[in-house]
Tab-separated table of N, CA, C and O in Angstrom:
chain	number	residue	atom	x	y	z
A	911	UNK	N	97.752	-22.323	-19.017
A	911	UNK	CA	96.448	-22.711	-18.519
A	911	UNK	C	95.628	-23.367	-19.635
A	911	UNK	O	94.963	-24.356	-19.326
A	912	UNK	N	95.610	-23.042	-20.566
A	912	UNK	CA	95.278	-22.928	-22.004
A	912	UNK	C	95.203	-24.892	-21.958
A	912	UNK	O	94.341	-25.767	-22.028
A	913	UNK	N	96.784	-24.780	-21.788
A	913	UNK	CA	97.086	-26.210	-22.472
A	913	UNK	C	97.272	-27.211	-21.715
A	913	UNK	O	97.738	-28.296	-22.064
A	914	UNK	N	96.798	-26.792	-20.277
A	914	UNK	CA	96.364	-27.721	-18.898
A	914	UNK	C	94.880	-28.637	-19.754
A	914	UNK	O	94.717	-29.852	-19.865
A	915	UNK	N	93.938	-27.430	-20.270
A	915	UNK	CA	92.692	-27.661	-20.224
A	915	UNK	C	92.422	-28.606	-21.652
A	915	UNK	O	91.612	-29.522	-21.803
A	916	UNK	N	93.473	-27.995	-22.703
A	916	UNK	CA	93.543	-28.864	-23.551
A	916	UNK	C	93.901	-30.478	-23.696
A	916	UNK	O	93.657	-31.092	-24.735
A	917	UNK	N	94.526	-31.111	-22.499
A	917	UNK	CA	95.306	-31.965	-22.105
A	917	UNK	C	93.974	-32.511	-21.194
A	917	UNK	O	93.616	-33.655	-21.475
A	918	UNK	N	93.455	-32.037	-20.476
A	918	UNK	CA	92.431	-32.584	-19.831
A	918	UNK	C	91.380	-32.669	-20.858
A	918	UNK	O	91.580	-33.816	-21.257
A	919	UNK	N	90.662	-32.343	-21.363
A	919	UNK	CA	90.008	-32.585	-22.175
A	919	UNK	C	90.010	-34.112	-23.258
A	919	UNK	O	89.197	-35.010	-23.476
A	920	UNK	N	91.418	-33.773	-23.743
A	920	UNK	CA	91.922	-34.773	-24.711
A	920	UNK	C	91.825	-36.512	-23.991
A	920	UNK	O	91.321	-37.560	-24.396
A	921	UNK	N	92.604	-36.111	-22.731
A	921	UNK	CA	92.258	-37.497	-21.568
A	921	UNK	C	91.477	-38.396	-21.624
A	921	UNK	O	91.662	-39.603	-21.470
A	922	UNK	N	90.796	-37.971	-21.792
A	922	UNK	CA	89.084	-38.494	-21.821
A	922	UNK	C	89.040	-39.380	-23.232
A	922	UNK	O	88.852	-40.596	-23.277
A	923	UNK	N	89.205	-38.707	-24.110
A	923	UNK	CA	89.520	-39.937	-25.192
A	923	UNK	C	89.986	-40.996	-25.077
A	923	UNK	O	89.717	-42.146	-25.425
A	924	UNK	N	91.069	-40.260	-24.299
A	924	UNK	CA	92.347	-41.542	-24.461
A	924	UNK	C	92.000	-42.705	-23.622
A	924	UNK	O	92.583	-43.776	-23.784
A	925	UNK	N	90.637	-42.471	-22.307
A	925	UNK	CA	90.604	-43.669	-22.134
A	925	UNK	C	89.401	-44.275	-22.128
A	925	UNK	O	89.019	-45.130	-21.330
A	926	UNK	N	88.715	-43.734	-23.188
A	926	UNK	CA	87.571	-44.540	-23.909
A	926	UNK	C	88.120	-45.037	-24.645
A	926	UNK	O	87.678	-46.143	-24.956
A	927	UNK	N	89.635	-44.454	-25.504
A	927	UNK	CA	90.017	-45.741	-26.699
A	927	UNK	C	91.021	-46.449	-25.563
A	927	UNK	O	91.317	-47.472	-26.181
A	928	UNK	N	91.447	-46.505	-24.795
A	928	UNK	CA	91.768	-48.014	-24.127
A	928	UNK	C	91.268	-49.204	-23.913
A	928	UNK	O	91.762	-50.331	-23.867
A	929	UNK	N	89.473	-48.487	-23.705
A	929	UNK	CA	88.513	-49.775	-23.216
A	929	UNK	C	88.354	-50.672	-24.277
A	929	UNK	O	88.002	-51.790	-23.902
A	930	UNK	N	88.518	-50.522	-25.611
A	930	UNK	CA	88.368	-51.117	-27.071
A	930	UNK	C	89.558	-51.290	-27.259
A	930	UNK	O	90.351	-50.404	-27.579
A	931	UNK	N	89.833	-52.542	-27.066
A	931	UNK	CA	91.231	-53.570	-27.581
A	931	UNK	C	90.618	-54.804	-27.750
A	931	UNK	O	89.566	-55.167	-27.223
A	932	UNK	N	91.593	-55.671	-28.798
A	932	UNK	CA	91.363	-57.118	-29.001
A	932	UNK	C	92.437	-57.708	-28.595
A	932	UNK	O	93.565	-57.689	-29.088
A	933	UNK	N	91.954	-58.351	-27.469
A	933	UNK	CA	92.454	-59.562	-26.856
A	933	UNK	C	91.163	-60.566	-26.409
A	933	UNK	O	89.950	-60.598	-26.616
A	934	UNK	N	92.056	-61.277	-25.751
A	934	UNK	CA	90.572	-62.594	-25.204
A	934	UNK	C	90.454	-62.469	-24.129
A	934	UNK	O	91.406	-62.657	-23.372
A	935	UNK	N	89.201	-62.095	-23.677
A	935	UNK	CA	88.479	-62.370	-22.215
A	935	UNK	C	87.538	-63.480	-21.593
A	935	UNK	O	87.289	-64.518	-22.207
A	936	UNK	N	87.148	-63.264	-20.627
A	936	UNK	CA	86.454	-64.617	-19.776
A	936	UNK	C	85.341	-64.473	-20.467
A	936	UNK	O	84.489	-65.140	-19.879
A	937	UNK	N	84.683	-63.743	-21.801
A	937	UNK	CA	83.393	-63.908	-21.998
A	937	UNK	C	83.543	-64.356	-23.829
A	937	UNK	O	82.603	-64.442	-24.619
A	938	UNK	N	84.862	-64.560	-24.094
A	938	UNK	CA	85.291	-65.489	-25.336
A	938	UNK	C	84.878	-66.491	-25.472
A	938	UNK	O	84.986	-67.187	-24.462
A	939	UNK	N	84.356	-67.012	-26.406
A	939	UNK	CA	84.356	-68.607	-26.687
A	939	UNK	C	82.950	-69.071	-26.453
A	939	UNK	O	82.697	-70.275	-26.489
A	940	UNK	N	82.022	-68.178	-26.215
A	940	UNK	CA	80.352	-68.557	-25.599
A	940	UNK	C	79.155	-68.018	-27.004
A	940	UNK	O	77.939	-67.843	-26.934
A	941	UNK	N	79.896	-67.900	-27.947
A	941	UNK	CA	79.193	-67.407	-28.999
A	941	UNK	C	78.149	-68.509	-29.738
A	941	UNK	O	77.021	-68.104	-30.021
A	942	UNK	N	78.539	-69.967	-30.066
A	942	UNK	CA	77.887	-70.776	-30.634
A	942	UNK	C	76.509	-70.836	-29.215
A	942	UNK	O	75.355	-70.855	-29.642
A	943	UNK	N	76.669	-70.859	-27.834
A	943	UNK	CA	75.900	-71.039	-27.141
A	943	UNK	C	74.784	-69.711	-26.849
A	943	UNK	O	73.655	-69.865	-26.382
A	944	UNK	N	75.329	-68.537	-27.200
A	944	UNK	CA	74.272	-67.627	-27.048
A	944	UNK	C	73.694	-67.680	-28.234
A	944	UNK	O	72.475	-67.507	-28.212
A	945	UNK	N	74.355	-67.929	-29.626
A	945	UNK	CA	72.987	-67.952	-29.914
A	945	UNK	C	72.319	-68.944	-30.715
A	945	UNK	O	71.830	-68.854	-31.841
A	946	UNK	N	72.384	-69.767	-30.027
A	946	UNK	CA	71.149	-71.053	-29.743
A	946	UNK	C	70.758	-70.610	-28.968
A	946	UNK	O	69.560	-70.474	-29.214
A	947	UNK	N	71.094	-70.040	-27.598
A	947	UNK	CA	69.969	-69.537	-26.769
A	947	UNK	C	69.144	-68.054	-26.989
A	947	UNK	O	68.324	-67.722	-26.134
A	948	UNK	N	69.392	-67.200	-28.145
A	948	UNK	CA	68.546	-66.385	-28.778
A	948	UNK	C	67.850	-66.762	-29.447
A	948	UNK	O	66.862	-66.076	-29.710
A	949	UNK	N	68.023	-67.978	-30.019
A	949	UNK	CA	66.881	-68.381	-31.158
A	949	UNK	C	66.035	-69.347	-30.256
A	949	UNK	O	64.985	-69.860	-30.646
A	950	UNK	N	66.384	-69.476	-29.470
A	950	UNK	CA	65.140	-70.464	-28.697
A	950	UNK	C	64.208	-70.256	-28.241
A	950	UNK	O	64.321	-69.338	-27.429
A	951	UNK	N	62.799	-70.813	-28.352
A	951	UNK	CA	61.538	-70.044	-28.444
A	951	UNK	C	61.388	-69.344	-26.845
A	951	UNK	O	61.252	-68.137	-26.648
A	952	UNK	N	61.434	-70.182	-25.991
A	952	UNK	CA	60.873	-69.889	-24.615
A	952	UNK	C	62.474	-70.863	-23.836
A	952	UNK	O	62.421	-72.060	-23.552
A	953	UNK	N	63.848	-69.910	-23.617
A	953	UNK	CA	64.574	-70.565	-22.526
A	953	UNK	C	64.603	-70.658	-21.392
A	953	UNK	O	65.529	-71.120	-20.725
A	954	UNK	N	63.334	-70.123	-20.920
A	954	UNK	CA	63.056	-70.615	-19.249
A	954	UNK	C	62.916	-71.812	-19.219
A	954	UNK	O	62.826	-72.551	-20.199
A	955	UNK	N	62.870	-72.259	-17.559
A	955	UNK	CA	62.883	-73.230	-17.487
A	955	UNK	C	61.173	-73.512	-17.069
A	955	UNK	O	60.787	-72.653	-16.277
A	956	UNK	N	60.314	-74.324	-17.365
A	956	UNK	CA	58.707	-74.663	-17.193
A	956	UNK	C	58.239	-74.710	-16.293
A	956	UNK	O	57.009	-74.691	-16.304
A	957	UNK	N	59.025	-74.806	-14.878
A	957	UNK	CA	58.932	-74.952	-13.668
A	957	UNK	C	58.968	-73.251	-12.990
A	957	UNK	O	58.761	-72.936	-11.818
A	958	UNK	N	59.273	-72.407	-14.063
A	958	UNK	CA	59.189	-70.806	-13.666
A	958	UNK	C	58.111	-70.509	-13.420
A	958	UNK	O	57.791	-69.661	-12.588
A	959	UNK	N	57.304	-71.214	-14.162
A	959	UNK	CA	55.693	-70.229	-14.233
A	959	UNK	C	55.027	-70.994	-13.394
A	959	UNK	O	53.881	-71.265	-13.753
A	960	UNK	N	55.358	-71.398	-12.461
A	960	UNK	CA	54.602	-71.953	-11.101
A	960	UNK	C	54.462	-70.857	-10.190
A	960	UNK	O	55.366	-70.282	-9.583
A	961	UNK	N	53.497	-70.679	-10.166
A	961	UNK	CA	52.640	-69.525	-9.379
A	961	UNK	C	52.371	-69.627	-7.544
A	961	UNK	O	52.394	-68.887	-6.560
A	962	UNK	N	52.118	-71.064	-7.900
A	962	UNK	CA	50.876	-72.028	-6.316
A	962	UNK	C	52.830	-71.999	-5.615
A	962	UNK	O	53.603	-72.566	-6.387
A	963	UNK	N	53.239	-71.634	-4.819
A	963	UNK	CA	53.407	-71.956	-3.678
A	963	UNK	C	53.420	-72.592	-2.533
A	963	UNK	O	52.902	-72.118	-1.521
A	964	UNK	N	54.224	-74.135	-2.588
A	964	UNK	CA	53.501	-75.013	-1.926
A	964	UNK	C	54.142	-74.246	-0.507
A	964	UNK	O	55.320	-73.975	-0.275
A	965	UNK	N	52.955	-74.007	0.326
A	965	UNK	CA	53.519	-74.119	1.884
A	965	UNK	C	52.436	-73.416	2.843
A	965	UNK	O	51.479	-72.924	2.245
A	966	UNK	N	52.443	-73.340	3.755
A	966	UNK	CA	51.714	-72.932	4.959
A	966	UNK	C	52.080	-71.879	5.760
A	966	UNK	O	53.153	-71.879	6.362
A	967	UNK	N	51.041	-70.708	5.842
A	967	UNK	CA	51.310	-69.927	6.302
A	967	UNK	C	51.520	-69.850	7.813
A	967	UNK	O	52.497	-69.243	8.250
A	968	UNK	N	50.597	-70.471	8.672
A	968	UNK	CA	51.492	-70.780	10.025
A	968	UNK	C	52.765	-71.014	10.605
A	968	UNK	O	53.385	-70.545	11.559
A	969	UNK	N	53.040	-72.185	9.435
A	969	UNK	CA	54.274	-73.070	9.687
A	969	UNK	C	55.132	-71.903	9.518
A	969	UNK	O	55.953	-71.823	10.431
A	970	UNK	N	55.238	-70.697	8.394
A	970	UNK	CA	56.392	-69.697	8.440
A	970	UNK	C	56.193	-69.034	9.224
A	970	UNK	O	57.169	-69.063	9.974
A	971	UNK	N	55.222	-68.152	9.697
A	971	UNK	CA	54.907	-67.407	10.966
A	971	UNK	C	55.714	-68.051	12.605
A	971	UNK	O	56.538	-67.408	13.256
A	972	UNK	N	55.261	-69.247	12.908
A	972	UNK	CA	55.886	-69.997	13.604
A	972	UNK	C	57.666	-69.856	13.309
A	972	UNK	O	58.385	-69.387	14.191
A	973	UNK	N	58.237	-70.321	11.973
A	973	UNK	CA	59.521	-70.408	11.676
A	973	UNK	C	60.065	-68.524	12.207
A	973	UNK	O	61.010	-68.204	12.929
A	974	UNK	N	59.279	-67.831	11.671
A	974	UNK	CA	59.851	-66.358	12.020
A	974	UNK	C	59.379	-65.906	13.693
A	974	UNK	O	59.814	-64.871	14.198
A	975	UNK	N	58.658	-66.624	14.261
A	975	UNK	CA	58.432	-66.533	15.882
A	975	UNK	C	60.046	-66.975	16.273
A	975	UNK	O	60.781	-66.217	16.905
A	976	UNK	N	60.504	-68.438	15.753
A	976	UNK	CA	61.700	-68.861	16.385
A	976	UNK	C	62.796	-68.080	16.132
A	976	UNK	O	63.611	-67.978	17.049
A	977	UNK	N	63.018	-67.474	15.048
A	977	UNK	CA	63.901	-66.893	14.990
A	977	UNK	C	64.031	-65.322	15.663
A	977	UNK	O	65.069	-64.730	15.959
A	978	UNK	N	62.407	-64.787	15.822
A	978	UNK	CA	62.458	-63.938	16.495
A	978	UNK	C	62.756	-63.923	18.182
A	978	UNK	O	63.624	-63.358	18.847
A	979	UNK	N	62.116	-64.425	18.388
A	979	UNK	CA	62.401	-65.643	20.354
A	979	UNK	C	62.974	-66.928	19.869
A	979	UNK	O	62.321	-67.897	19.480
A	980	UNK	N	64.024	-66.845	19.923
A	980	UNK	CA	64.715	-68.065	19.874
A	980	UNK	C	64.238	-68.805	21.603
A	980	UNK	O	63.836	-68.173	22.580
A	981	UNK	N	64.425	-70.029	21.505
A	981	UNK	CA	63.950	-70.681	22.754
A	981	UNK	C	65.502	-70.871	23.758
A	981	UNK	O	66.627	-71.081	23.304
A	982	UNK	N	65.157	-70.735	25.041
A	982	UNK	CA	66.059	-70.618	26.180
A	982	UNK	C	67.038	-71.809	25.762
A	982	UNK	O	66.838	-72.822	25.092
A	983	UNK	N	68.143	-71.323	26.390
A	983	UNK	CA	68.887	-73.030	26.337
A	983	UNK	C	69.047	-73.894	27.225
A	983	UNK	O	68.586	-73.611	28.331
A	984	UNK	N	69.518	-74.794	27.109
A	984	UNK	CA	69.305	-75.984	27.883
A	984	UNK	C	70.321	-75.614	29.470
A	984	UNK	O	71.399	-75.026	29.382
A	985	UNK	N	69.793	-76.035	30.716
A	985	UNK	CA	70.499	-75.966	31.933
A	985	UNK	C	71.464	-76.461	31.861
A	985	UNK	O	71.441	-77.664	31.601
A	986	UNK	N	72.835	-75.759	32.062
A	986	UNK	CA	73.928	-76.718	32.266
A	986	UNK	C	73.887	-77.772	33.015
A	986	UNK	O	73.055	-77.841	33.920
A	987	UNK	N	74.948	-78.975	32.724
A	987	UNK	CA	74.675	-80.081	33.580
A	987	UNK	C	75.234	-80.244	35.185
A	987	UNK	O	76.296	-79.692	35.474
A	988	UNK	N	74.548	-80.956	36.135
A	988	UNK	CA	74.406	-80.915	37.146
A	988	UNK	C	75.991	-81.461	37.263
A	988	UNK	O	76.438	-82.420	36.634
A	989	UNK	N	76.771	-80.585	38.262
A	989	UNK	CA	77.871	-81.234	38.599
A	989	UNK	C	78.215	-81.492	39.912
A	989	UNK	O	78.159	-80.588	40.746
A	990	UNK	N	78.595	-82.711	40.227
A	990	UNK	CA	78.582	-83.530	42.156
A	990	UNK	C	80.174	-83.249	42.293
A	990	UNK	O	81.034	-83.516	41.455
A	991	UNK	N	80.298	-82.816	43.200
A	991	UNK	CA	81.368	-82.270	43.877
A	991	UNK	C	81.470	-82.959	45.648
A	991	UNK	O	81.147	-82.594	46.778
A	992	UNK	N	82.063	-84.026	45.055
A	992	UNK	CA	82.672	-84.940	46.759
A	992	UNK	C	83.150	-84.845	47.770
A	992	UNK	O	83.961	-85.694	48.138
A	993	UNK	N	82.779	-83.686	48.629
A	993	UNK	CA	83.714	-83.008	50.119
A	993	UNK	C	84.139	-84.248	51.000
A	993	UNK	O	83.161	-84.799	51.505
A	994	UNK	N	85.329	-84.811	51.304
A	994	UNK	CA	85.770	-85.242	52.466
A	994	UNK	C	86.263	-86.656	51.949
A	994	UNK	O	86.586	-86.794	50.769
A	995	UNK	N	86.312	-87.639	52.798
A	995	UNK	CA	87.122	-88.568	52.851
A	995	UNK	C	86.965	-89.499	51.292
A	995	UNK	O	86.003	-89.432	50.526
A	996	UNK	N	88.250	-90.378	51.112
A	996	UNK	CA	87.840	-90.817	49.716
A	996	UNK	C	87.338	-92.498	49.705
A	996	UNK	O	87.070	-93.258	48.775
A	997	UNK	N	87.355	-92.723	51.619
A	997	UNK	CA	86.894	-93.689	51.771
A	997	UNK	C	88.116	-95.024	51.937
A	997	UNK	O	88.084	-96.109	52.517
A	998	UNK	N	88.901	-94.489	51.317
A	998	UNK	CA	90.070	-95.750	51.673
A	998	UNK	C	91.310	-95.384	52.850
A	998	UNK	O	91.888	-94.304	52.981
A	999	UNK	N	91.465	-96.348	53.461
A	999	UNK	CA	92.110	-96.469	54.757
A	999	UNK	C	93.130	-97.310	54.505
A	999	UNK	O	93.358	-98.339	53.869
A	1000	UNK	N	93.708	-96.484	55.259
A	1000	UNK	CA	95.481	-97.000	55.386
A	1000	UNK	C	95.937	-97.484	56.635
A	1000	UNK	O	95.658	-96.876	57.669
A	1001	UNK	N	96.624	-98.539	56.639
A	1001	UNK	CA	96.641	-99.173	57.968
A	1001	UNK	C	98.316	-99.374	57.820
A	1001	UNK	O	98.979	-99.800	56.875
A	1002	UNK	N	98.834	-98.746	59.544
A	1002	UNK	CA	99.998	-98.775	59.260
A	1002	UNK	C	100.369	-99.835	60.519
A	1002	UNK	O	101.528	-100.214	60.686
């Protein structure tokens, strides 16, 4: 029992040191670019700090009416259905 618990215990190491290996991953090779982008004063973009909101509050109210009641759909189309003769005569 002893050495169940010892073994479980130990486990746990073993796979925190798995997660730390050197090889190359998808986040290799981006080093010259982060940091130019740490040393850069302000990397937002200037267009962030736009506050004003261009738009109208009706016009979305309206947009969320339609989607809430979507509008009926259109009547299927009228279809003529020709009972009886097709009009041509046969002469024997």
């Amino acid at each position: 029992m002893i050495l169940i618990l010892c073994a479980g215990a130990l486990s746990g190491c073993a796979a925190d040191y798995l997660n730390h290996y050197d090889s190359v991953t998808l986040a290799a090779g981006e080093t010259q670019k982060f940091n130019s982008m740490l040393q850069t004063v302000d990397p937002l973009n200037p267009a962030s700090r736009n506050t004003h909101i261009e738009g109208d509050g009706a016009r979305a109210a309206a947009v969320a009416h339609s989607y809430k009641f979507p509008p009926p759909p259109p009547p299927p189309p009228a279809i003529t259905v020709n009972v009886g003769g097709s009009g041509v005569t046969t002469s024997q």
